[in-house]
Tab-separated table of C-alpha atoms and ligand atoms in Angstrom:
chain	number	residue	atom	x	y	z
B	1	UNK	CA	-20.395	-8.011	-27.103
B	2	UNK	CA	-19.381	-9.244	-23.990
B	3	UNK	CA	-15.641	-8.102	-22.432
B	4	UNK	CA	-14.246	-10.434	-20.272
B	5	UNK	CA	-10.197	-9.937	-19.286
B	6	UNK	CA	-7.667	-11.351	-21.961
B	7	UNK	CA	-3.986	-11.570	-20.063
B	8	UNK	CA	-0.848	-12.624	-22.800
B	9	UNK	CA	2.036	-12.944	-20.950
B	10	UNK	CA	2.501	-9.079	-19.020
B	11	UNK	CA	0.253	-7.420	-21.321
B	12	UNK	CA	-3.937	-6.959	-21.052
B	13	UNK	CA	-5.663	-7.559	-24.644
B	14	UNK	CA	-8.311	-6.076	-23.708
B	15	UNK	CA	-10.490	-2.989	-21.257
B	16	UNK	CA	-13.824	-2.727	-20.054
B	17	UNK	CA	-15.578	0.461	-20.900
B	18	UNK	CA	-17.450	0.685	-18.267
B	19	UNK	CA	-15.027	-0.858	-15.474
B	20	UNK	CA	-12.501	1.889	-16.989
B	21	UNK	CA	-15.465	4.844	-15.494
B	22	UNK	CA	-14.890	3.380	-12.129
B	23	UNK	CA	-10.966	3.002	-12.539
B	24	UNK	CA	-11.258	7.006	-12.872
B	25	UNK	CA	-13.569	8.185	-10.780
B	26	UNK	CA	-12.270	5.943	-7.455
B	27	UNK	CA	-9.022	8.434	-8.363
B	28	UNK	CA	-10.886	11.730	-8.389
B	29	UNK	CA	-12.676	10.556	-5.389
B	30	UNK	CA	-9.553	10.081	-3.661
B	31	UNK	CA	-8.752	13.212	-4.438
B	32	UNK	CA	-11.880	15.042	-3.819
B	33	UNK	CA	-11.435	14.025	-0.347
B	34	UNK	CA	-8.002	14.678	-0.076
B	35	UNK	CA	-6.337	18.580	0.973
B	36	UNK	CA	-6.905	20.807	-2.073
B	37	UNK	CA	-3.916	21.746	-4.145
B	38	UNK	CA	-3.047	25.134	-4.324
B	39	UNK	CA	-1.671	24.386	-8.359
B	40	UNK	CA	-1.789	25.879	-11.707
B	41	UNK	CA	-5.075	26.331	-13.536
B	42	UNK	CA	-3.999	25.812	-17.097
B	43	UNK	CA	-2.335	22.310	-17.316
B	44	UNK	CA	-0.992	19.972	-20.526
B	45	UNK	CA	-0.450	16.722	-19.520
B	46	UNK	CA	1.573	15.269	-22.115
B	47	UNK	CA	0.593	11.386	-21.314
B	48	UNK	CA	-2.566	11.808	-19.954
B	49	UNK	CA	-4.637	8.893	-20.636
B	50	UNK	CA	-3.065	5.804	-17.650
B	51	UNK	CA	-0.853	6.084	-15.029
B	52	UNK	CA	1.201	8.390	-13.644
B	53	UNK	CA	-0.011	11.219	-16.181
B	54	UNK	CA	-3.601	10.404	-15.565
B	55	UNK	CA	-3.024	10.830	-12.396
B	56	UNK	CA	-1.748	13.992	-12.071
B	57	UNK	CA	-4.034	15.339	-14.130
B	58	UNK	CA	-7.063	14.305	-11.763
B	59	UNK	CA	-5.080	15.433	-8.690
B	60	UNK	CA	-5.044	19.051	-10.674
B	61	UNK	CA	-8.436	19.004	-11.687
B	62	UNK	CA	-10.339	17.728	-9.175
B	63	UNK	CA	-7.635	18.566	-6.115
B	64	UNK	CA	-6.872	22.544	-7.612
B	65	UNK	CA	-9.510	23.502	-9.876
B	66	UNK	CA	-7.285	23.429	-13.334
B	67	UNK	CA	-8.576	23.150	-16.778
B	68	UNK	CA	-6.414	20.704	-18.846
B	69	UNK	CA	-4.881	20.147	-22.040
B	70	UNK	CA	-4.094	15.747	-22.674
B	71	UNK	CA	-1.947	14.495	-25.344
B	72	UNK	CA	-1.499	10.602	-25.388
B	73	UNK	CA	-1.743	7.814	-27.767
B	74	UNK	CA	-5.000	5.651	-27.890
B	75	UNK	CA	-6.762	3.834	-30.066
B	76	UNK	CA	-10.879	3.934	-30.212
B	77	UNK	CA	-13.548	1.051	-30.701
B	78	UNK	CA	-13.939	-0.462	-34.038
B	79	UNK	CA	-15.404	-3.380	-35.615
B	80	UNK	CA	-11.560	-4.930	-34.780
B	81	UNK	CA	-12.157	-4.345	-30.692
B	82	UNK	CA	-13.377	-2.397	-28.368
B	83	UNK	CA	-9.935	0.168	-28.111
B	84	UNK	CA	-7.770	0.726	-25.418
B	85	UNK	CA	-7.995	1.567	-21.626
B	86	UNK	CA	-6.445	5.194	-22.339
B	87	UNK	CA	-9.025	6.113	-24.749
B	88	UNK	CA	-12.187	5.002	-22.159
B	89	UNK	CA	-10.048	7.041	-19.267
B	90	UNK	CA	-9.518	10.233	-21.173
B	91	UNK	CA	-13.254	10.085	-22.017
B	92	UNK	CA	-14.212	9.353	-18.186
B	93	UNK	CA	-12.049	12.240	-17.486
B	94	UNK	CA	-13.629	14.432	-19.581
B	95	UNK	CA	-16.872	13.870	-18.745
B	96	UNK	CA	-16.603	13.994	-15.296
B	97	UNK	CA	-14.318	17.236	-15.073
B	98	UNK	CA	-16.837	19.136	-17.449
B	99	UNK	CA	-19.382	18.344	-15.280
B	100	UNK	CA	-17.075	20.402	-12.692
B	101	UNK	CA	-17.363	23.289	-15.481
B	102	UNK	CA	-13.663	22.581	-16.300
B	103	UNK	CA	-11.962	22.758	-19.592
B	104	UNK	CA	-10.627	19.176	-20.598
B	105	UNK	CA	-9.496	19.155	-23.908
B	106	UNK	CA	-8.223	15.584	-25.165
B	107	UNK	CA	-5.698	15.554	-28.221
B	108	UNK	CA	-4.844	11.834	-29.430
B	109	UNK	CA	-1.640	11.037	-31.317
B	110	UNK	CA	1.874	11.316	-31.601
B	111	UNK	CA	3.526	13.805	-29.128
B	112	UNK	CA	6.636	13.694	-30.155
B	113	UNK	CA	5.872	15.511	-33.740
B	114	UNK	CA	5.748	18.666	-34.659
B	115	UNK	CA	2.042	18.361	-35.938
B	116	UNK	CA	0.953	17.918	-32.177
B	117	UNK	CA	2.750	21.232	-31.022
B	118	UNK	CA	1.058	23.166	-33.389
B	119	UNK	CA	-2.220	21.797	-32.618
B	120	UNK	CA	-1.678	22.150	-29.245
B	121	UNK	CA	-0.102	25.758	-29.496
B	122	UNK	CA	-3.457	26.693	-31.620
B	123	UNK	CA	-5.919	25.363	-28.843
B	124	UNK	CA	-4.056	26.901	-26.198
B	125	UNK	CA	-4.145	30.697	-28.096
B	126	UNK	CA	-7.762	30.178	-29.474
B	127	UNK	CA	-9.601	28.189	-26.241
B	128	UNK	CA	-7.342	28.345	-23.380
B	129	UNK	CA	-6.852	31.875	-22.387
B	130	UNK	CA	-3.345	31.694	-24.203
B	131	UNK	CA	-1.280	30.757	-21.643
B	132	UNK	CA	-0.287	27.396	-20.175
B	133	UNK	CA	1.508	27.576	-16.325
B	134	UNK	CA	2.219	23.845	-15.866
B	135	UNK	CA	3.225	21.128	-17.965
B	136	UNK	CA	3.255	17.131	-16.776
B	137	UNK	CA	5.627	14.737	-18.909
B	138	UNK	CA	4.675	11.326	-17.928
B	139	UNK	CA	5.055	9.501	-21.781
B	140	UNK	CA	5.981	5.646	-21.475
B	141	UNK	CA	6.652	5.125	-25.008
B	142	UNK	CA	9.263	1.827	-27.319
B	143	UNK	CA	9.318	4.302	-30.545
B	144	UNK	CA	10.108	7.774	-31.312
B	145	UNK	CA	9.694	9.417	-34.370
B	146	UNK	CA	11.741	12.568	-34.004
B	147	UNK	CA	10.981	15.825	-36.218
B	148	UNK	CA	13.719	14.787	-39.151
B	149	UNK	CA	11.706	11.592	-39.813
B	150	UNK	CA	14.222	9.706	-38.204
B	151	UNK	CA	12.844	6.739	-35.997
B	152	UNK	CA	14.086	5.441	-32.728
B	153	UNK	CA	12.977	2.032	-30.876
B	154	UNK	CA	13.874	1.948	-27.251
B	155	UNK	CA	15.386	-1.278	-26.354
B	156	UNK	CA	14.904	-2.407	-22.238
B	157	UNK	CA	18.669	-4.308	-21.566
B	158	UNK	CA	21.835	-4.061	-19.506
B	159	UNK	CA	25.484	-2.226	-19.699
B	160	UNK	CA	27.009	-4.803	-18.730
B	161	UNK	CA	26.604	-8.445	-18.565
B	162	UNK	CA	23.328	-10.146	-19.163
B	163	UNK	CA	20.838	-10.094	-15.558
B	164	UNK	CA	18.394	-12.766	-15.207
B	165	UNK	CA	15.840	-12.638	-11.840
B	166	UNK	CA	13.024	-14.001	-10.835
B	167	UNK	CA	9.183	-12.774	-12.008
B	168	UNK	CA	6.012	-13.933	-12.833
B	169	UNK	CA	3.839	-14.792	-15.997
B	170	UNK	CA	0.605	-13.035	-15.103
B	171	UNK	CA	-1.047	-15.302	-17.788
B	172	UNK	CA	-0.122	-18.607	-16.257
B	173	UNK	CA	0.264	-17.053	-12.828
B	174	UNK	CA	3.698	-19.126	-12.638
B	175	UNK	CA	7.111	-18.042	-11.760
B	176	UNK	CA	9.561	-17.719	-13.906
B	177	UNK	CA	12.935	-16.591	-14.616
B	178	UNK	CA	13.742	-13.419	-16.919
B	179	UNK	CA	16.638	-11.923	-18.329
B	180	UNK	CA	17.665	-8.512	-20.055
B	181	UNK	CA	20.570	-8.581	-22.416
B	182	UNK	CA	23.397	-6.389	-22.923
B	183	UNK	CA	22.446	-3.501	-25.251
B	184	UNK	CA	24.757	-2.245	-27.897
B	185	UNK	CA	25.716	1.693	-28.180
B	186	UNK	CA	23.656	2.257	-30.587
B	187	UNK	CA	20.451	0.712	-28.664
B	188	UNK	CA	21.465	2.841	-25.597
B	189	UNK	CA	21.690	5.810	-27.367
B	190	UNK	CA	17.821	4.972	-29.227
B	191	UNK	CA	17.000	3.778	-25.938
B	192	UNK	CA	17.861	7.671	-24.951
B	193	UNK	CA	16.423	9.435	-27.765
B	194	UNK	CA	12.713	7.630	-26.866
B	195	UNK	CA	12.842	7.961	-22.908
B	196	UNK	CA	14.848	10.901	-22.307
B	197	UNK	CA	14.182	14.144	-22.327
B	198	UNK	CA	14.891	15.525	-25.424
B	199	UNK	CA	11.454	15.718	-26.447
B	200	UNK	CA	10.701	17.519	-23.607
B	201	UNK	CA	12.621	20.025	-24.123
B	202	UNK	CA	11.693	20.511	-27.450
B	203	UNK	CA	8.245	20.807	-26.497
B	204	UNK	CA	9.271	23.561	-24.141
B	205	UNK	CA	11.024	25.132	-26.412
B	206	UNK	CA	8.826	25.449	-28.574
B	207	UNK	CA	6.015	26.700	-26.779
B	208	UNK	CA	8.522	29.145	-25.327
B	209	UNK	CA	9.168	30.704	-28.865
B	210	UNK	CA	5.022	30.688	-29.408
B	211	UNK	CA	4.971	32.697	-25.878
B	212	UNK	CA	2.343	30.396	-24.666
B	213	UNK	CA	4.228	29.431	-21.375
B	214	UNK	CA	3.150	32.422	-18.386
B	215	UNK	CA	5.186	33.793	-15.863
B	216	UNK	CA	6.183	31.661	-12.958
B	217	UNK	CA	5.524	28.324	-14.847
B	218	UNK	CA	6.381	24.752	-13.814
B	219	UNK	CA	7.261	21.628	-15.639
B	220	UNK	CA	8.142	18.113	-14.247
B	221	UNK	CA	9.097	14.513	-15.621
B	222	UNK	CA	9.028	11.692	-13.844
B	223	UNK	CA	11.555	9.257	-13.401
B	224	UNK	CA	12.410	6.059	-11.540
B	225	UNK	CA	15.933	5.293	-9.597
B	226	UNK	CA	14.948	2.294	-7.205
B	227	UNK	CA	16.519	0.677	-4.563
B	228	UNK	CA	20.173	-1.560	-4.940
B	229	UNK	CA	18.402	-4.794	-5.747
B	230	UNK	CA	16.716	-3.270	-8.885
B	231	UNK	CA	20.061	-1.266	-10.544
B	232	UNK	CA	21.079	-3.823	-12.844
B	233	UNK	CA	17.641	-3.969	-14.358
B	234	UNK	CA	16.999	-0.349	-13.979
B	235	UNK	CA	18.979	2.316	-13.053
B	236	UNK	CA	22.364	1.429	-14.091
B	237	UNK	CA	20.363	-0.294	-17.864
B	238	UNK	CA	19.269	1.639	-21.062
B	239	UNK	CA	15.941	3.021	-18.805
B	240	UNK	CA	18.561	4.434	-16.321
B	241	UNK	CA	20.800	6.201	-19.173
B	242	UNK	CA	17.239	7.502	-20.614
B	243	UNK	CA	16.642	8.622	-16.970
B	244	UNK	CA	19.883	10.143	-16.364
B	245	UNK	CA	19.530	12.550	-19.566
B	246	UNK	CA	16.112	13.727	-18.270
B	247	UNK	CA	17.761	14.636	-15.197
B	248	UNK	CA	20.282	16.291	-17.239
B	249	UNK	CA	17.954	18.240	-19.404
B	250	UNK	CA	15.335	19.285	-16.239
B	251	UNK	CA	18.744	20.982	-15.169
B	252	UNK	CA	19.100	22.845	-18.739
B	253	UNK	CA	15.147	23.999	-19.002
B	254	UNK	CA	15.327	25.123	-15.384
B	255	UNK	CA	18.154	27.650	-16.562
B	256	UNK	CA	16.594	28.708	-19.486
B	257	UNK	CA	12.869	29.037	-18.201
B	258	UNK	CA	14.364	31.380	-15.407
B	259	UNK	CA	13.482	34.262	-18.185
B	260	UNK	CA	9.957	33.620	-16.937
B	261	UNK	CA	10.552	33.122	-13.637
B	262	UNK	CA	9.934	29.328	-14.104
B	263	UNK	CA	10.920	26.301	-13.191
B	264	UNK	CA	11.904	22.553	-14.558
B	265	UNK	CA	11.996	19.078	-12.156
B	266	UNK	CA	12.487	16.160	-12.011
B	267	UNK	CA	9.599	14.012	-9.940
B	268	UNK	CA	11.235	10.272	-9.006
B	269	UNK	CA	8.387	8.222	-7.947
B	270	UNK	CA	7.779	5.016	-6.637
B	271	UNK	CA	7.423	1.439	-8.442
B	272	UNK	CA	3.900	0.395	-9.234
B	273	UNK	CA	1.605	-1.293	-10.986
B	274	UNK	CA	1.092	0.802	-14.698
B	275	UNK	CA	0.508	-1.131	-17.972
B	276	UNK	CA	4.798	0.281	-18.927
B	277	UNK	CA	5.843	-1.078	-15.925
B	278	UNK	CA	4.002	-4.877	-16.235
B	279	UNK	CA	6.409	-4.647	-19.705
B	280	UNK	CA	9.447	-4.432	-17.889
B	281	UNK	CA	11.255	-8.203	-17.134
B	282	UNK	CA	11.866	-8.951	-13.472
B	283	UNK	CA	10.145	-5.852	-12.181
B	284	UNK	CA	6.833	-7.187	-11.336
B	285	UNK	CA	7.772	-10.126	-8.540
B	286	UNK	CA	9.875	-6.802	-7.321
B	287	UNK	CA	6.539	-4.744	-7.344
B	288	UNK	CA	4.677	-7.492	-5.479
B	289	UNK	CA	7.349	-7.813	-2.397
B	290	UNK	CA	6.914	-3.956	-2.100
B	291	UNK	CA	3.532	-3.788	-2.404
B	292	UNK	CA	3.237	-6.675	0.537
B	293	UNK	CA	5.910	-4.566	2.835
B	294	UNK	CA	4.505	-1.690	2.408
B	295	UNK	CA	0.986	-2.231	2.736
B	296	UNK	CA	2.039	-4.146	5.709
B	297	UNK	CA	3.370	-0.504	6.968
B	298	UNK	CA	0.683	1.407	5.933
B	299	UNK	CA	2.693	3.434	3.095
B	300	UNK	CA	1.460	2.179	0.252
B	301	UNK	CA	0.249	4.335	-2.197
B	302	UNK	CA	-0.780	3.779	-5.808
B	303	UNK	CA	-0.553	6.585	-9.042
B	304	UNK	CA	-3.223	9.117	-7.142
B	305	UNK	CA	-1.775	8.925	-3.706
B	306	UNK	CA	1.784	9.562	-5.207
B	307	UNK	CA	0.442	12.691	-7.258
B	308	UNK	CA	-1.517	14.107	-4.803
B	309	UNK	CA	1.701	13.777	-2.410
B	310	UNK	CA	3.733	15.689	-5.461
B	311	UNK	CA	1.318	18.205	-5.865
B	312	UNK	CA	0.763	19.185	-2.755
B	313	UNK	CA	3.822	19.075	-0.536
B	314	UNK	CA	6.356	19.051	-3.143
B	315	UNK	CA	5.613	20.941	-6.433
B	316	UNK	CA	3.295	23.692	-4.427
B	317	UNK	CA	3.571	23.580	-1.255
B	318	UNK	CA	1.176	26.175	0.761
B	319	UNK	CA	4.433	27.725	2.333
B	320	UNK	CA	7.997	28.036	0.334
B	321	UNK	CA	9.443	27.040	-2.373
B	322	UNK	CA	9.442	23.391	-4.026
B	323	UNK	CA	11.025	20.461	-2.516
B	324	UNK	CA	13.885	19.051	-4.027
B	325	UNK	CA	16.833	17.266	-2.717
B	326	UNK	CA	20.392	18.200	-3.530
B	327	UNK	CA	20.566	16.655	-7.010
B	328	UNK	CA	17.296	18.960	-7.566
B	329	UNK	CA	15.540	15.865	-7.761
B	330	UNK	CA	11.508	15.910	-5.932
B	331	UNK	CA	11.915	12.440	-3.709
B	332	UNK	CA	8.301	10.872	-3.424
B	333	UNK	CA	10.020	7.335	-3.523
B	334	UNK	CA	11.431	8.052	-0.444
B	335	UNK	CA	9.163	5.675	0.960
B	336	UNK	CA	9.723	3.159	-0.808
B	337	UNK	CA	13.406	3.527	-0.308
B	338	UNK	CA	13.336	3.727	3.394
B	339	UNK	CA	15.750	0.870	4.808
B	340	UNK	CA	13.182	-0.744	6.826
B	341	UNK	CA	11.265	-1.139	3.457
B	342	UNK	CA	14.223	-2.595	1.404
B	343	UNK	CA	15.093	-4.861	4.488
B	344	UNK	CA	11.906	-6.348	4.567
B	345	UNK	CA	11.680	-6.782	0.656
B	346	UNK	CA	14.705	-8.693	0.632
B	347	UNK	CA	14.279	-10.618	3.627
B	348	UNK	CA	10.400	-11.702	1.593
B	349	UNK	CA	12.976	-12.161	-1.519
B	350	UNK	CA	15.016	-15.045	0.298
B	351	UNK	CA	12.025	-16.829	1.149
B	352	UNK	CA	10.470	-16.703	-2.781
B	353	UNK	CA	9.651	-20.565	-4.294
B	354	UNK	CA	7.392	-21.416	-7.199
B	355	UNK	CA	5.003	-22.393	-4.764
B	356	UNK	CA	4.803	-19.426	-2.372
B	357	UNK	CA	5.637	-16.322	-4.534
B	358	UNK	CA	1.533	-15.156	-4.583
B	359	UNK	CA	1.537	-15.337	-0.985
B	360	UNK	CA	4.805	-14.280	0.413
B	361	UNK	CA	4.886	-10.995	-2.412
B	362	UNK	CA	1.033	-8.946	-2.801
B	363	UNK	CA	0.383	-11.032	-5.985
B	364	UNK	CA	-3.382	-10.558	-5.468
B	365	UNK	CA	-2.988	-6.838	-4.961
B	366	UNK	CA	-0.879	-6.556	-8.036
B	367	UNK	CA	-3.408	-8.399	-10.187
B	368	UNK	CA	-6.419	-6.505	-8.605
B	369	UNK	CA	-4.549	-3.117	-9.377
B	370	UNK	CA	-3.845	-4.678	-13.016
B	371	UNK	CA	-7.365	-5.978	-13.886
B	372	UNK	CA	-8.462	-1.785	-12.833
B	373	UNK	CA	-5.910	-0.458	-15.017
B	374	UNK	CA	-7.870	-2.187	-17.845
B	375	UNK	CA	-11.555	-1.860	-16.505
B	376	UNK	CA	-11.928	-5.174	-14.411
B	377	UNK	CA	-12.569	-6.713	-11.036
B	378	UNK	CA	-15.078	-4.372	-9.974
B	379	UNK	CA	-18.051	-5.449	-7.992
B	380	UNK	CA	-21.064	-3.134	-9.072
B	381	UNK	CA	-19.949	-3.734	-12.909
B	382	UNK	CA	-21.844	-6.973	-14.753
B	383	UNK	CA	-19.448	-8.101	-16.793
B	384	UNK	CA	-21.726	-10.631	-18.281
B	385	UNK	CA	-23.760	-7.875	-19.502
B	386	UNK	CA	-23.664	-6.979	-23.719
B	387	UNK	CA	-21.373	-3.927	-24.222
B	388	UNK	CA	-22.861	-2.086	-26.780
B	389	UNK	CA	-20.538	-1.229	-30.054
B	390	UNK	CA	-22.650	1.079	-31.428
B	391	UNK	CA	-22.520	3.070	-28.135
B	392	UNK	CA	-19.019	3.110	-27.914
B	393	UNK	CA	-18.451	4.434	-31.439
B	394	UNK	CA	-20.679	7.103	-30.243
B	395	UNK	CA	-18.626	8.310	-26.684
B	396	UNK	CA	-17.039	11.394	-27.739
B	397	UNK	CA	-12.855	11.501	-26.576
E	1	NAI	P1	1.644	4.464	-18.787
E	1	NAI	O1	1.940	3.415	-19.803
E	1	NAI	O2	0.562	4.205	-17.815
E	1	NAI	O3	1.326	5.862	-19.534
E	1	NAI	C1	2.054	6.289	-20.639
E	1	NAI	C2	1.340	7.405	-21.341
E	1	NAI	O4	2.124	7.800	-22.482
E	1	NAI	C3	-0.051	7.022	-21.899
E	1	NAI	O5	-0.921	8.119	-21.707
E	1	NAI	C4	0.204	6.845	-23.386
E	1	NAI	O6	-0.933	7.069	-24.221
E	1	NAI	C5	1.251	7.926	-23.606
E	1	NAI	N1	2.038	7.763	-24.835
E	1	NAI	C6	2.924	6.796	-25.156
E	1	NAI	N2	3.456	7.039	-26.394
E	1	NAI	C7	2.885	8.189	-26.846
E	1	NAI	C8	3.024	8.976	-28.021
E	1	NAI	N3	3.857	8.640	-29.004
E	1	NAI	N4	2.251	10.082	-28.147
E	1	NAI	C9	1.377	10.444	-27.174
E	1	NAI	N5	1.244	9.764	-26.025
E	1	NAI	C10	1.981	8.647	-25.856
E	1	NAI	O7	3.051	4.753	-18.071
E	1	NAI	P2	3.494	5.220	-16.621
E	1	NAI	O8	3.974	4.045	-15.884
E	1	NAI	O9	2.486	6.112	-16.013
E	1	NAI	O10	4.796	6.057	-16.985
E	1	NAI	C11	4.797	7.471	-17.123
E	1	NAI	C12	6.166	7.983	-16.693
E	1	NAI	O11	6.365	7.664	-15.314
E	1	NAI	C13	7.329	7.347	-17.458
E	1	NAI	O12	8.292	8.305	-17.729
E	1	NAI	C14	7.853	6.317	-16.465
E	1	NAI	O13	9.223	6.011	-16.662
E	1	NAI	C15	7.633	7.056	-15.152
E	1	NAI	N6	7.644	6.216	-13.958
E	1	NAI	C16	6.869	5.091	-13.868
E	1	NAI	C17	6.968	4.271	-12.752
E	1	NAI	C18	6.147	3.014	-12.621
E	1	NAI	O14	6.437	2.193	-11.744
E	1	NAI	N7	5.124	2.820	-13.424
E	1	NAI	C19	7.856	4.596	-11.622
E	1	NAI	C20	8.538	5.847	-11.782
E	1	NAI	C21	8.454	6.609	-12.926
C-alpha cells in the first residue's frame, strides 16, 4: 500500500511507518549530542509512545543510559490500516535503544487498570532487577476506566460562560472560530477523574505496597498553566481543575514517598505541537503565534529540547537538589511565559485575518511538526513507495 497523509479536521488518519523511524531517531540524535543526564537507570514511562512521554524516555535512554519500562495505548497494522503513530514509535524506540544494549520493554493497553500494574509489577521483579527509581506520567487520555468498573469521559469546556477564539482547520487550512462550552459538575469532576492524578497515585501506591519503588526515587507529571490569554480555555476550564488536582496529589505522594527518601513533581511545560494538544479548540492558532515569537528569539524548543532541559537542570541537576519554584512546581515554560514572549504573541494576535494567519503565526512550522508526529514530510523517505503489510504485521512492539 501506499501511505500518503489523511488530515480530518485537527486529527491525522493516518502514520507512515517508516517516516515514524525518522520522527524518533532525529529525537535521540538530539539527544545524543546533547550534555548527558546524570538520571535513573530503571525508568516506566507511563505514556510512552508520542509526545511528551516519548520524549522523556529518549532523553533517559539515550541522554543517561536507563533501561525502560513503556505503557501506552496503540493500536497495530491490520487488514483495517496500517495502526497508529505510537505503535511505529515504541517499536523505533525499541529497536534502536537495544541496539545500545538497553532494556526497552513495551507494554500496550490500558494503564489505568489494575491488570497493567500487575503486569508491570511482574516484569519489573522477574526482568528488571526489581526495582524501578523513576517514573514519567505523561498520559493524554478522553476515558478512564477506573478499578470499580466505573467509566469516566473527560469533557474539554469552561467554568464559566461559553469562550469562543480564533483557530484553524488544519484540513482546509482556513481560519475559523471555536468555542468551548460551559461544563456541568458532573463533567468537571469526570473531567478530573481522567486527567488528574488520581491514577497516579494509585499506580504509586501500588507499586509502593509490591516494594518495587528503590530508595531515593523520583516521579513527575506534567502539566500545562499558560499564559493570561489562554486561562479561559485552559487553566481556569475542566483541563485546569484536572491540572490543579495533579498538583494537589504530587504534594500528597511527595509526603508519603519520603519513607524512601523519594520524591513527587510536578513538570509544567510549554505549549506545543502533540497529537492531544491539535484536539484542543483554539489552542493551535495560539501554538502557531508562539512558535513564530519564539523561534524568532531563538527559544523554541519542541518535546526533546523541553525533556532534555527537565532532565538535566531540573529533575537531576549535577549539583543540588531539584528545581522547583515555590508552589513546588519544575518551571520549563518559563520561556514561554517570559513577558517579552507574551507581548509579542499578542501584539501578532491583533494583526490575525483569514488571509494572513499562516504567515503572521508559524503555520508552516506547526504543520511540518504535525505531519512528523505522524511519519510525514521527510525528505529521504519515498512516500510513493509500496509499504509492505505483511512486513508490518511482522515488526515486533
Ligand atoms: P500525547 O497524545 O502525545 O501522548 C499521550 C500518551 O498517553 C500516548 O503515549 C498514549 O498512548 C498514552 N495513553 C492515552 N491513554 C492511555 C491509556 N488508557 N493507557 C495507556 N496509555 C494511554 O500527549 P502529550 O501532549 O505528550 O501529553 C502528555 C502530558 O503532557 C499530558 O498530561 C498533557 O496534559 C501534558 N502537557 C502537554 C502539553 C502540550 O502542549 N502538548 C503542554 C504541557 C503539558
Amino acid at each position: 500500500m501506499i501511505i500518503l497523509p489523511i488530515i480530518k479536521e485537527n486529527i491525522a488518519k493516518n502514520c507512515h511507518p517508516i517516516g515514524l523511524q525518522k520522527t524518533v531517531q532525529r529525537q535521540i540524535d538530539f539527544i545524543e549530542t546533547a550534555q548527558t543526564i546524570n538520571g535513573p537507570k530503571k525508568v516506566l514511562v507511563i505514556g510512552a509512545s508520542s509526545g511528551y512521554g516519548l520524549a522523556s524516555r529518549i532523553a533517559l535512554s539515550f541522554g543517561g543510559g536507563a533501561d525502560t519500562i513503556g505503557i501506552s495505548f496503540e493500536k497495530g497494522p491490520s487488514e483495517k490500516g496500517v495502526g497508529t503513530a505510537g505503535w511505529y514509535n515504541n517499536i523505533h524506540f525499541k529497536q534502536a535503544a537495544e541496539r545500545k544494549g538497553l532494556i526497552a520493554k513495551n507494554f500496550i493497553g490500558d494503564a489505568f487498570s489494575d491488570t497493567m500494574r500487575e503486569q508491570v509489577i511482574d516484569f519489573v521483579r522477574a526482568e528488571f532487577g526489581g526495582k524501578i527509581d523513576m517514573i514519567v506520567y505523561s498520559l493524554a487520555a478522553g476515558v478512564r476506566t477506573a478499578p470499580d468498573g466505573v467509566k469516566y469521559c473527560s469533557t474539554l469546556g469552561v467554568k464559566g460562560d461559553e469562550f469562543s477564539g480564533q483557530s484553524f482547520n488544519l484540513e482546509t487550512q482556513s481560519l475559523c472560530t471555536q468555542t468551548l462550552s460551559p461544563v456541568s459538575d458532573q463533567q468537571l469532576q469526570d473531567t478530573v477523574k481522567v486527567m488528574g492524578g488520581e491514577d497516579w497515585k494509585l499506580w504509586i501506591d501500588t507499586l509502593t505496597q509490591a516494594d518495587v519503588l528503590a530508595e531515593g526515587f523520583k516521579t513527575v507529571a506534567y502539566s500545562y498553566i499558560g499564559p493570561e490569554s489562554t486561562y479561559p480555555l485552559y487553566k481556569d476550564g475542566s483541563l485546569g481543575a484536572a491540572k490543579e488536582h495533579l498538583h494537589a496529589t504530587a504534594d500528597q505522594l511527595n509526603t508519603q514517598l519520603t519513607r524512601i527518601n523519594g520524591e513527587a513533581y510536578v513538570a509544567v511545560c510549554k505549549a506545543l505541537v502533540t497529537k492531544a494538544s491539535a484536539y484542543i479548540p483554539v489552542f493551535p492558532l495560539y501554538i502557531t503565534l508562539l512558535y513564530q515569537v519564539m523561534k524568532e528569539k531563538r527559544l523554541h524548543e519542541t518535546c526533546i529540547e523541553q525533556m532534555h532541559r527537565l532532565m538535566f537542570t531540573r529533575l537531576y541537576p549535577a549539583l543540588g537538589p531539584v528545581v522547583a519554584d515555590a508552589s513546588r512546581l519544575i518551571r520549563i515554560d518559563d520561556w514561554e511565559l517570559r513577558s517579552d514572549v507574551q507581548t509579542a504573541v499578542e501584539a501578532y494576535r491583533k494583526q490575525i485575518t483569514a488571509e494572513n494567519f499562516k504567515e503572521i503565526g508559524d503555520f508552516a512550522g506547526y504543520l511540518e511538526e504535525f505531519n512528523a508526529l505522524n511519519g510525514f514530510g521527510f525528505d529521504d523517505v519515498d512516500y510513493q513507495a509500496k509499504v509492505s503489510l505483511e512486513e508490518l504485521l511482522q515488526m515486533e512492539c
